[in-house]
Structures are given as C-alpha cells and as structure tokens.
Amino acid sequence: MSNVNVVLGVLSLIFLITILVLIMAWRRLRMRGSLLERQQTEIDKFQGLFSHSLSSANKLSDAMDQAAAHIAELIVAKAVCIYRVENDRLLVDGVSGNYPLSQFTIMMDPEGSADEYRQALREEDITIGEGFIGRTASRRRPIFLPDARHDEHLSEFPMERLPEQVMAVPVFQKEQLSGIICAVTSSNYGLFNQDKFAQLKFVAGQVRLIMDLEGAYKTRSAQERLKQELGFARQLQASLLPESVPDWDKFAIFAKTNSAKEVNGDFYDYVRIDDNRLLIVMGDACGKGVPACLLASMTRSFIRAAADHFTTLEALLREVNRNLYRDTDAERYVTMGCCLLDKQHGIMEYARAGHTELVYFIRGHIRRLYPDGTGLGVLPDEYATFDTISLEMQPGMTVLLYSDGITEALDINSDEFGVDRLAHELEVRCTARLSAEEVLDGLLDTVREFEPEQHDDRTAILIRRR
C-alpha cells in the first residue's frame, strides 16, 4: 500500500510541475504577443506622423527634427538629439528640446530658446571615438546611464550641468553605422527605465528609414530620387495591407486591391477591438501615387490609435476626422467605409465617411445603404456628421465594400460601370451560390473587362455570414 502511495505522490508531483510549465509558457506567449502589438503600433504612429512632412522634398528639411520630437514624446525625454554619420564624423541631423551634451550647449541657459540650442548644435562636428557620443559610435553598442551626473562616460562635461539620466543608441544600415540617437531626462520629466531603453532601441530602425529617404533626396538625381521614393512608398503601402484575413467565426472575409499606378491611395485594414468585435475599414485617399499613399498611411495610423480606446464607430470617425483636419492641407481628404462585426451576436454596424454606398445581398435580393457621413479631413468636428446603421447578418447574407475606382470605371464609350451594374453583378453571382472568394474575383474580372485600361485604383472587400 505504501508503494502505491509513493507512486501516486510522484505522479501528482509530475502533474503539478507540468501544469506550472504550461502556465509559464502561456504567460511568455502573452507577453511576446503584447510586445509585438505595441511595436507594430509604434511603427504605425511613427509612419503616420511623418507621412505629411515626407510628401515633398521641400518639407524634408525638418524631418529629423520631427523624428527627434516624436522620440522625445514616446519615451518622455527632456531632449533628444539625432546624429548622422558623414565621412566618418558625426553631425547633428535632428534635435528636440534643449539638448545639453555638446561643447556648444553645455554652458547655455537650460531655459533658453529651443531655436538657439538647435542653431548651436548645427555647428557640432564630432570625430568617431572622441567624446561621449564619439565613443558610443566607436563601441557600436547602446548605453544607458541611470546616474549620468556621476558617470565616468560623461567626464568631459561639468557635473552640475549634466542631466540626471542619458540613453544613447546606434543606428545601423545593415552592418554599417548610420548615426546615434541620444536622449536625456531629469526627474521633473520622468526618469528612464529598461522599458524606455528598449523602446529607444526599437525605434532606431524607423529613424534609419527616415535617414535613408532624406539622403535619397539630397544626393540623387531627380530620376533616381523618384525611383527611391517609389521604393519607400511600395514598402509603406505593403505595410498598409494586412498580411492575412482574420478567421472571424461566423463571417468569411475576402479583400482585393489593384493599383492604377505603382502605388495607390486605396487601403483597408482589420482591427481587433476585443474577442467578439472586429473593425473592418476601407479607405480611399484623394489623388494617386505617392502622396495618396502617404495620406493613407497617416489615416491608418490615426485609426489604429483611436481603436486603442474604442467606444463607438461615430466617436472613432470623429477622432480620425479631427486629426486629419488638423494635420493635412485643405485639398487633402480621405473617404472611408467602416464595418464593425460582432461575432457573438451576428451583427454588423456600418458607418461611412463620404465613401461609396454599401451594397449587400440578402434573401435573394439586393439592398443598398448610404448613411450620412462627411469625408475625413474636409470639415472641422462641429460641422462633421457620421451616422451608423446596424444589421443582423443572416446566414448567406453578403456585404460588399468597394472604392469608386470600381463604379467609376469607363468603357470605350466613356460610360461608367456604375453602382446599378455592380449590384446586378453581385446579385447574379450570389444567386448562383458561388463561394465568397469566387464572387469577389468574378466582380473584379468583370470590371477589368469593362475598363481594360485602368484609370483609378480598385479595391473591394466582401463579407459573408456563413
């Protein structure tokens, strides 16, 4: 009997250990997922903040200053300075705040003008290997000084003039050193920690992209700059489109996009609000090519930021509208359609912002929806309106979102494809009980045959209740 008790005890111990290992593995996976999600959000916000300023060569002069300002806001730093490597020397490329770690600024009034600091720092010329920044570049490793005023790494500066904490991170292009990002802070701004240090190291990759684009405009011929710009824009546009379609229980979702130029202003995204709700957005930024792509990137960033504290579709559209109205020129705007899918209750809520009307097939018939909604970035918040409509998604019900590049396609007689024709084609395919993917492919093939020479971007999303 005692042997049986021993065996049972050993088995119980093994069982408990297995459960503990599984719990620890599950926690590690959750932490990793949270980190990846936060990093993607940081990339989105970073790209969105610079989309407007990078839309022309004339606005690139302060791009790195904006990068420094964004980093300072991200890690709550008193000041940030970005150095670039040029002919084995380090020159200041962007600065935010009264950055003191320079022989030109260390003795300046800490409360002085930011413009005076910026002008003084532009004179900085550091040999790699000399001084704190030069030695950091030579070591090619990030460094965090939690007690900077008593750290020997900063011995060339008067102790009483030093900030309380300093972080410095190298920026690399593949294996080659491109620059250094240095951030400083004091207790009245909030002290640094390992989490902020990790954020600074992560955002160095985004700074490198801005450096590359800035360098392309400065050193290449007009044709080379255009090719380089298109390369960056293609990368940017690829980041606008989800890599995969979410499996959302009762709903089948398919999306397709075709560009009229190398890059376009159409975009779509899937944003998970919670375990039951998925936000699907389709947008069309005015214009074509690179400027439209950049505006689309900015809009997507604003949507993702607003989704972090989602309450209603109307509130989300109002927040995005306020941001675009504030940060874009008068002639720049975005139209958008939004579907919020609730898989628990089988309900879809729809809102539009100046976008094409919604077309859907239910019980053998076509229906069309066009709630009121103002284009995003067109009007200030007090004049903008965004209505929403909720529908119970019954089995077989098929919903189509599309950009105006589909309905405004022109045949050889300059006749438009139109919403009526699109609705008819949708009805024919749904009545024939084709799969959701076959319906979408067939619709786009029909538009392609109607307008062989494409003049506008074409994007469509099809949602079907299984």
Coordinates of C-alpha atoms in Angstrom, one line a residue:
M1 CA 0.0 0.0 0.0
S2 CA 2.8 2.4 0.8
N3 CA 4.4 1.8 -2.6
V4 CA 1.1 2.7 -4.2
N5 CA 1.0 6.0 -2.2
V6 CA 4.6 6.8 -3.2
V7 CA 3.7 6.2 -6.9
L8 CA 0.6 8.4 -6.6
G9 CA 2.6 11.1 -4.9
V10 CA 5.3 11.1 -7.6
L11 CA 2.6 11.2 -10.4
S12 CA 0.9 14.1 -8.6
L13 CA 4.2 16.0 -8.4
I14 CA 4.9 15.4 -12.1
F15 CA 1.3 16.6 -12.9
L16 CA 1.8 19.8 -10.9
I17 CA 5.1 20.5 -12.5
T18 CA 3.6 20.0 -16.0
I19 CA 0.8 22.5 -15.2
L20 CA 3.3 25.1 -13.9
V21 CA 5.4 24.7 -17.0
L22 CA 2.4 25.2 -19.3
I23 CA 1.2 28.2 -17.3
M24 CA 4.7 29.8 -17.6
A25 CA 4.8 29.1 -21.3
W26 CA 1.4 30.6 -21.8
R27 CA 2.4 33.8 -19.9
R28 CA 5.6 34.1 -22.0
L29 CA 3.5 33.9 -25.2
R30 CA 1.1 36.5 -24.0
M31 CA 3.9 38.9 -23.1
R32 CA 5.5 38.3 -26.5
G33 CA 2.2 39.0 -28.3
S34 CA 1.7 42.2 -26.3
L35 CA 5.3 43.4 -27.1
L36 CA 4.8 42.7 -30.9
E37 CA 1.4 44.5 -30.9
R38 CA 3.0 47.5 -29.1
Q39 CA 5.9 47.6 -31.6
Q40 CA 3.5 47.5 -34.5
T41 CA 1.5 50.4 -33.0
E42 CA 4.7 52.4 -32.6
I43 CA 5.6 51.8 -36.3
D44 CA 2.2 52.8 -37.4
K45 CA 2.3 56.0 -35.3
F46 CA 5.8 56.8 -36.4
Q47 CA 4.9 56.4 -40.1
G48 CA 1.7 58.4 -39.7
L49 CA 3.5 61.3 -38.1
F50 CA 5.9 61.7 -41.0
S51 CA 3.6 60.9 -43.9
H52 CA 2.6 64.5 -44.3
S53 CA 6.0 66.0 -44.0
L54 CA 7.7 63.5 -46.3
S55 CA 5.2 64.1 -49.1
S56 CA 7.6 66.6 -50.9
A57 CA 11.3 67.4 -50.9
N58 CA 10.6 71.0 -49.7
K59 CA 9.3 69.6 -46.3
L60 CA 12.2 67.2 -45.7
S61 CA 14.4 69.8 -44.1
D62 CA 12.8 69.4 -40.7
A63 CA 12.0 65.6 -41.0
M64 CA 14.7 64.6 -38.5
D65 CA 13.7 67.3 -36.0
Q66 CA 10.2 65.8 -36.2
A67 CA 11.7 62.4 -35.6
A68 CA 13.5 63.6 -32.5
A69 CA 10.3 65.3 -31.2
H70 CA 8.4 62.0 -31.7
I71 CA 11.0 60.0 -29.9
A72 CA 11.0 62.5 -27.0
E73 CA 7.3 62.2 -26.7
L74 CA 7.4 58.4 -27.0
I75 CA 9.9 57.9 -24.1
V76 CA 9.0 61.1 -22.2
A77 CA 12.5 62.6 -22.6
K78 CA 13.6 66.2 -21.8
A79 CA 15.6 66.4 -25.0
V80 CA 16.6 64.1 -27.9
C81 CA 19.4 64.6 -30.5
I82 CA 19.9 62.5 -33.6
Y83 CA 23.4 62.4 -35.2
R84 CA 24.2 61.1 -38.6
V85 CA 27.5 59.7 -39.8
E86 CA 29.1 61.6 -42.7
N87 CA 32.7 60.9 -43.8
D88 CA 33.5 59.1 -40.5
R89 CA 32.2 62.1 -38.5
L90 CA 29.1 62.7 -36.5
L91 CA 26.9 65.7 -37.3
V92 CA 23.6 66.8 -35.7
D93 CA 20.7 65.8 -38.0
G94 CA 17.7 66.4 -35.7
V95 CA 17.0 67.8 -32.3
S96 CA 14.1 68.3 -29.9
G97 CA 14.3 70.3 -26.7
N98 CA 17.3 71.9 -25.0
Y99 CA 19.9 69.2 -25.5
P100 CA 22.9 69.9 -23.3
L101 CA 25.5 67.2 -24.3
S102 CA 27.6 69.3 -26.6
Q103 CA 30.5 71.6 -26.1
F104 CA 28.4 74.3 -27.8
T105 CA 25.4 74.0 -25.5
I106 CA 26.6 72.6 -22.2
M107 CA 27.0 76.1 -20.7
M108 CA 23.9 77.6 -22.3
D109 CA 20.8 78.7 -20.3
P110 CA 18.8 75.5 -19.6
E111 CA 15.6 77.5 -20.0
G112 CA 16.8 79.2 -23.2
S113 CA 15.2 79.2 -26.6
A114 CA 15.0 75.8 -28.4
D115 CA 15.9 77.5 -31.7
E116 CA 19.1 78.9 -30.1
Y117 CA 20.0 75.3 -29.0
R118 CA 19.2 73.9 -32.4
Q119 CA 21.4 76.6 -34.2
A120 CA 24.3 75.9 -31.8
L121 CA 24.1 72.2 -32.3
R122 CA 24.2 72.5 -36.1
E123 CA 27.9 73.5 -35.5
E124 CA 28.7 70.2 -33.9
D125 CA 31.3 68.1 -35.6
I126 CA 32.4 65.0 -33.7
T127 CA 35.2 62.6 -34.6
I128 CA 34.2 59.0 -34.1
G129 CA 36.0 57.8 -31.0
E130 CA 36.2 61.2 -29.3
G131 CA 33.8 62.4 -26.5
F132 CA 30.8 60.6 -25.2
I133 CA 28.9 60.4 -28.5
G134 CA 32.0 59.6 -30.5
R135 CA 32.9 56.8 -28.1
T136 CA 29.4 55.4 -28.2
A137 CA 29.7 55.4 -32.0
S138 CA 33.0 53.6 -31.8
R139 CA 31.7 50.9 -29.4
R140 CA 28.6 50.4 -31.6
R141 CA 26.6 49.4 -28.6
P142 CA 23.6 51.0 -26.8
I143 CA 24.3 52.6 -23.4
F144 CA 22.0 53.6 -20.5
L145 CA 23.4 55.9 -17.8
P146 CA 20.9 55.9 -14.9
D147 CA 23.1 58.2 -12.8
A148 CA 24.7 60.4 -15.5
R149 CA 26.0 63.1 -13.2
H150 CA 28.4 60.7 -11.6
D151 CA 29.2 58.5 -14.5
E152 CA 32.7 58.5 -16.0
H153 CA 31.4 58.2 -19.5
L154 CA 30.5 61.9 -19.3
S155 CA 33.6 63.1 -17.6
E156 CA 34.3 65.8 -20.3
F157 CA 31.2 67.8 -19.1
P158 CA 30.8 69.8 -15.9
M159 CA 28.9 67.6 -13.4
E160 CA 26.5 70.3 -12.3
R161 CA 25.4 70.9 -15.9
L162 CA 24.6 67.3 -16.7
P163 CA 21.1 65.8 -17.0
E164 CA 20.2 63.1 -14.5
Q165 CA 19.9 60.3 -17.0
V166 CA 21.2 59.6 -20.5
M167 CA 20.5 56.9 -23.1
A168 CA 22.3 56.5 -26.4
V169 CA 21.6 54.0 -29.2
P170 CA 23.5 53.5 -32.5
V171 CA 21.5 53.4 -35.8
F172 CA 22.6 50.9 -38.4
Q173 CA 22.1 50.3 -42.1
K174 CA 22.7 46.6 -42.2
E175 CA 26.1 46.4 -40.6
Q176 CA 27.2 50.0 -41.3
L177 CA 26.8 52.7 -38.6
S178 CA 24.4 55.4 -39.8
G179 CA 24.1 57.5 -36.7
I180 CA 23.4 57.8 -33.0
I181 CA 20.2 58.7 -31.1
C182 CA 20.8 60.3 -27.7
A183 CA 18.1 61.1 -25.2
V184 CA 18.4 62.9 -21.8
T185 CA 16.0 63.5 -19.0
S186 CA 15.6 64.8 -15.4
S187 CA 13.2 63.8 -12.6
N188 CA 10.7 66.6 -13.4
Y189 CA 10.2 64.9 -16.8
G190 CA 10.1 61.3 -15.5
L191 CA 13.1 59.0 -15.3
F192 CA 14.1 56.4 -17.8
N193 CA 13.8 52.7 -17.2
Q194 CA 14.7 49.5 -19.1
D195 CA 11.3 49.6 -20.9
K196 CA 12.0 53.0 -22.4
F197 CA 15.6 51.9 -23.2
A198 CA 14.0 49.0 -25.2
Q199 CA 11.6 51.4 -27.0
L200 CA 14.5 53.7 -28.0
K201 CA 16.5 50.7 -29.4
F202 CA 13.4 49.6 -31.3
V203 CA 12.6 53.0 -32.9
A204 CA 16.2 53.3 -34.2
G205 CA 15.1 51.2 -37.2
Q206 CA 12.4 53.7 -38.1
V207 CA 14.9 56.6 -37.8
R208 CA 17.1 54.7 -40.3
L209 CA 14.2 54.7 -42.8
I210 CA 13.8 58.5 -42.5
M211 CA 17.6 58.9 -42.8
D212 CA 17.6 56.9 -46.0
L213 CA 14.7 58.8 -47.5
E214 CA 16.3 62.2 -46.5
G215 CA 19.6 61.1 -48.1
A216 CA 17.9 60.0 -51.3
Y217 CA 16.5 63.5 -51.8
K218 CA 19.8 65.1 -51.1
T219 CA 22.2 63.1 -53.1
R220 CA 20.5 61.6 -56.0
S221 CA 19.4 62.9 -59.4
A222 CA 15.7 63.7 -60.0
Q223 CA 15.1 60.3 -61.7
E224 CA 17.0 58.4 -59.1
R225 CA 15.1 60.2 -56.3
L226 CA 11.8 59.2 -57.9
K227 CA 12.8 55.6 -58.1
Q228 CA 13.9 55.7 -54.5
E229 CA 10.7 57.4 -53.4
L230 CA 8.6 54.8 -55.1
G231 CA 10.6 52.0 -53.4
F232 CA 9.9 53.6 -50.0
A233 CA 6.3 54.1 -51.0
R234 CA 5.9 50.5 -52.0
Q235 CA 7.3 49.4 -48.6
L236 CA 4.9 51.8 -47.0
Q237 CA 1.9 50.6 -49.0
A238 CA 2.7 47.0 -48.3
S239 CA 2.5 47.8 -44.6
L240 CA -1.0 49.3 -45.1
L241 CA -2.5 46.0 -46.2
P242 CA -2.9 43.1 -43.7
E243 CA -0.8 40.0 -44.4
S244 CA -3.7 37.7 -43.8
V245 CA -7.5 37.7 -43.4
P246 CA -8.8 37.1 -39.8
D247 CA -10.8 34.0 -39.1
W248 CA -13.9 35.6 -37.5
D249 CA -16.1 32.6 -36.7
K250 CA -19.5 33.2 -38.4
F251 CA -18.0 35.6 -41.1
A252 CA -16.0 34.9 -44.2
I253 CA -13.9 37.9 -45.3
F254 CA -12.0 38.5 -48.6
A255 CA -10.3 41.6 -50.0
K256 CA -8.6 42.5 -53.3
T257 CA -6.9 45.7 -54.5
N258 CA -5.4 46.8 -57.9
S259 CA -3.4 49.9 -58.3
A260 CA -3.7 52.3 -61.2
K261 CA -0.1 53.4 -60.6
E262 CA 2.9 52.0 -58.9
V263 CA 1.3 52.8 -55.5
N264 CA -2.2 53.9 -54.7
G265 CA -4.4 55.7 -52.1
D266 CA -6.8 52.8 -51.5
F267 CA -6.2 50.9 -48.3
Y268 CA -8.0 48.5 -46.0
D269 CA -7.4 47.1 -42.5
Y270 CA -8.7 44.7 -39.9
V271 CA -8.5 46.0 -36.3
R272 CA -9.5 43.6 -33.5
I273 CA -11.4 45.6 -30.9
D274 CA -11.9 42.7 -28.4
D275 CA -12.6 39.0 -28.5
N276 CA -16.0 39.5 -30.2
R277 CA -15.7 42.6 -32.3
L278 CA -13.6 43.2 -35.5
L279 CA -13.4 46.5 -37.2
I280 CA -13.0 46.4 -41.0
V281 CA -12.1 49.7 -42.7
M282 CA -11.8 50.6 -46.4
G283 CA -10.4 54.0 -47.3
D284 CA -9.6 56.0 -50.4
A285 CA -7.2 58.9 -50.0
C286 CA -7.7 61.6 -52.6
G287 CA -5.3 61.6 -55.5
K288 CA -3.0 58.8 -56.8
G289 CA 0.6 57.7 -56.4
V290 CA 3.0 58.5 -53.6
P291 CA 1.1 61.5 -52.0
A292 CA -2.1 59.4 -51.8
C293 CA -0.2 56.5 -50.3
L294 CA 1.3 58.7 -47.6
L295 CA -2.1 60.2 -46.7
A296 CA -3.5 56.7 -46.5
S297 CA -0.6 55.7 -44.1
M298 CA -1.4 58.7 -41.9
T299 CA -5.1 57.8 -41.8
R300 CA -4.4 54.2 -40.9
S301 CA -2.2 55.3 -38.1
F302 CA -4.9 57.5 -36.7
I303 CA -7.5 54.7 -36.9
R304 CA -5.3 52.3 -35.0
A305 CA -4.5 54.9 -32.4
A306 CA -8.3 55.6 -31.9
A307 CA -9.1 51.9 -31.8
D308 CA -7.0 51.5 -28.7
H309 CA -9.7 53.3 -26.8
F310 CA -12.7 52.4 -29.0
T311 CA -16.2 53.3 -27.8
T312 CA -18.4 53.7 -30.9
L313 CA -17.9 54.0 -34.6
E314 CA -19.1 57.6 -34.6
A315 CA -16.5 58.5 -31.9
L316 CA -13.7 56.8 -33.9
L317 CA -14.6 58.6 -37.1
R318 CA -14.8 61.9 -35.3
E319 CA -11.3 61.4 -33.7
V320 CA -9.8 60.5 -37.1
N321 CA -11.5 63.5 -38.7
R322 CA -10.2 65.9 -36.1
N323 CA -6.6 64.6 -36.6
L324 CA -6.7 64.8 -40.4
Y325 CA -8.4 68.2 -40.4
R326 CA -5.6 69.5 -38.1
D327 CA -2.6 67.8 -39.9
T328 CA -3.5 68.0 -43.6
D329 CA -3.9 70.7 -46.2
A330 CA -7.3 71.8 -47.3
E331 CA -7.3 69.8 -50.5
R332 CA -6.3 66.5 -48.8
Y333 CA -9.0 64.3 -47.5
V334 CA -10.0 60.6 -47.2
T335 CA -13.3 58.8 -47.8
M336 CA -13.9 55.6 -45.7
G337 CA -16.4 52.9 -45.0
C338 CA -16.4 51.0 -41.7
C339 CA -18.0 47.7 -40.7
L340 CA -17.9 46.5 -37.1
L341 CA -18.6 42.8 -37.0
D342 CA -19.9 41.3 -33.7
K343 CA -19.4 37.5 -34.0
Q344 CA -21.2 36.8 -30.7
H345 CA -24.5 38.3 -31.8
G346 CA -24.1 38.1 -35.6
I347 CA -24.5 41.8 -36.0
M348 CA -22.8 44.3 -38.4
E349 CA -22.7 48.0 -37.6
Y350 CA -21.9 50.2 -40.6
A351 CA -20.8 53.8 -41.0
R352 CA -19.4 55.8 -43.9
A353 CA -17.4 59.0 -44.3
G354 CA -18.1 60.3 -47.8
H355 CA -17.4 56.8 -49.2
T356 CA -19.3 54.7 -51.7
E357 CA -22.6 53.3 -50.6
L358 CA -22.8 49.8 -49.2
V359 CA -24.3 47.0 -51.4
Y360 CA -25.5 43.8 -49.9
F361 CA -27.4 40.6 -50.9
I362 CA -30.0 39.1 -48.6
R363 CA -32.8 36.5 -49.1
G364 CA -32.4 36.7 -52.9
H365 CA -32.5 40.5 -53.2
I366 CA -30.0 43.4 -53.4
R367 CA -30.1 46.2 -50.8
R368 CA -28.1 49.5 -50.6
L369 CA -27.1 51.6 -47.6
Y370 CA -25.7 55.1 -47.6
P371 CA -25.9 56.6 -44.0
D372 CA -24.8 60.3 -43.8
G373 CA -21.1 60.8 -43.4
T374 CA -18.6 63.6 -44.2
G375 CA -15.3 62.9 -45.9
L376 CA -12.5 62.7 -43.3
G377 CA -10.4 65.9 -43.1
V378 CA -12.9 68.0 -45.0
L379 CA -14.8 69.8 -42.2
P380 CA -14.0 70.7 -38.5
D381 CA -15.6 68.5 -35.9
E382 CA -18.5 70.8 -35.1
Y383 CA -19.8 70.5 -38.8
A384 CA -19.0 66.9 -39.5
T385 CA -21.7 64.2 -39.2
F386 CA -21.3 60.4 -39.0
D387 CA -24.4 58.2 -38.9
T388 CA -24.3 54.5 -38.2
I389 CA -26.7 51.6 -39.1
S390 CA -26.8 48.1 -37.5
L391 CA -27.8 45.0 -39.4
E392 CA -28.5 41.4 -38.3
M393 CA -26.2 39.3 -40.5
Q394 CA -28.3 36.3 -41.5
P395 CA -26.7 33.1 -43.0
G396 CA -25.8 33.7 -46.6
M397 CA -26.0 37.5 -46.4
T398 CA -23.2 39.0 -48.5
V399 CA -21.9 42.6 -48.0
L400 CA -19.7 44.4 -50.5
L401 CA -17.4 47.5 -49.7
Y402 CA -15.7 49.0 -52.7
S403 CA -13.7 52.1 -53.8
D404 CA -15.0 54.4 -56.5
G405 CA -12.4 53.1 -58.9
I406 CA -14.8 50.2 -59.5
T407 CA -18.1 52.1 -60.1
E408 CA -16.4 55.0 -62.0
A409 CA -14.5 52.7 -64.4
L410 CA -15.1 53.8 -68.0
D411 CA -15.6 51.7 -71.1
I412 CA -14.5 52.7 -74.6
N413 CA -17.7 54.9 -74.9
S414 CA -16.9 56.7 -71.7
D415 CA -19.9 55.1 -69.9
E416 CA -19.5 54.4 -66.2
F417 CA -19.7 50.9 -64.8
G418 CA -21.9 52.3 -62.0
V419 CA -23.5 51.1 -58.8
D420 CA -26.5 49.6 -60.6
R421 CA -24.3 47.3 -62.7
L422 CA -22.2 46.4 -59.7
A423 CA -25.3 45.5 -57.7
H424 CA -26.6 43.4 -60.6
E425 CA -23.3 41.5 -61.0
L426 CA -23.3 40.8 -57.2
E427 CA -26.9 39.5 -57.3
V428 CA -26.2 37.2 -60.2
R429 CA -23.2 35.6 -58.5
C430 CA -24.8 35.3 -55.1
T431 CA -27.9 33.8 -56.6
A432 CA -25.7 31.2 -58.4
R433 CA -24.4 30.2 -54.9
L434 CA -20.8 30.9 -55.8
S435 CA -18.3 31.0 -52.9
A436 CA -17.4 34.3 -51.3
E437 CA -14.0 34.3 -53.0
E438 CA -15.5 33.4 -56.4
V439 CA -18.0 36.2 -56.1
L440 CA -15.3 38.8 -55.4
D441 CA -12.9 37.5 -58.1
G442 CA -15.8 37.5 -60.7
L443 CA -16.8 41.1 -59.9
L444 CA -13.2 42.4 -60.3
D445 CA -12.8 40.4 -63.6
T446 CA -16.0 42.0 -64.9
V447 CA -14.7 45.5 -64.1
R448 CA -11.4 44.7 -65.7
E449 CA -13.1 43.6 -68.9
F450 CA -15.3 46.7 -68.9
E451 CA -12.3 49.1 -68.5
P452 CA -9.2 47.4 -70.0
E453 CA -7.0 50.5 -69.4
Q454 CA -7.3 51.2 -65.7
H455 CA -7.6 54.8 -64.6
D456 CA -8.2 54.6 -60.9
D457 CA -7.4 52.3 -58.0
R458 CA -9.8 49.4 -57.4
T459 CA -10.3 47.9 -54.0
A460 CA -13.2 45.6 -52.8
I461 CA -13.9 43.7 -49.6
L462 CA -16.6 41.0 -49.4
I463 CA -18.1 39.8 -46.1
R464 CA -20.4 36.8 -46.0
R465 CA -22.3 35.3 -43.0
R466 CA -21.6 31.6 -43.1

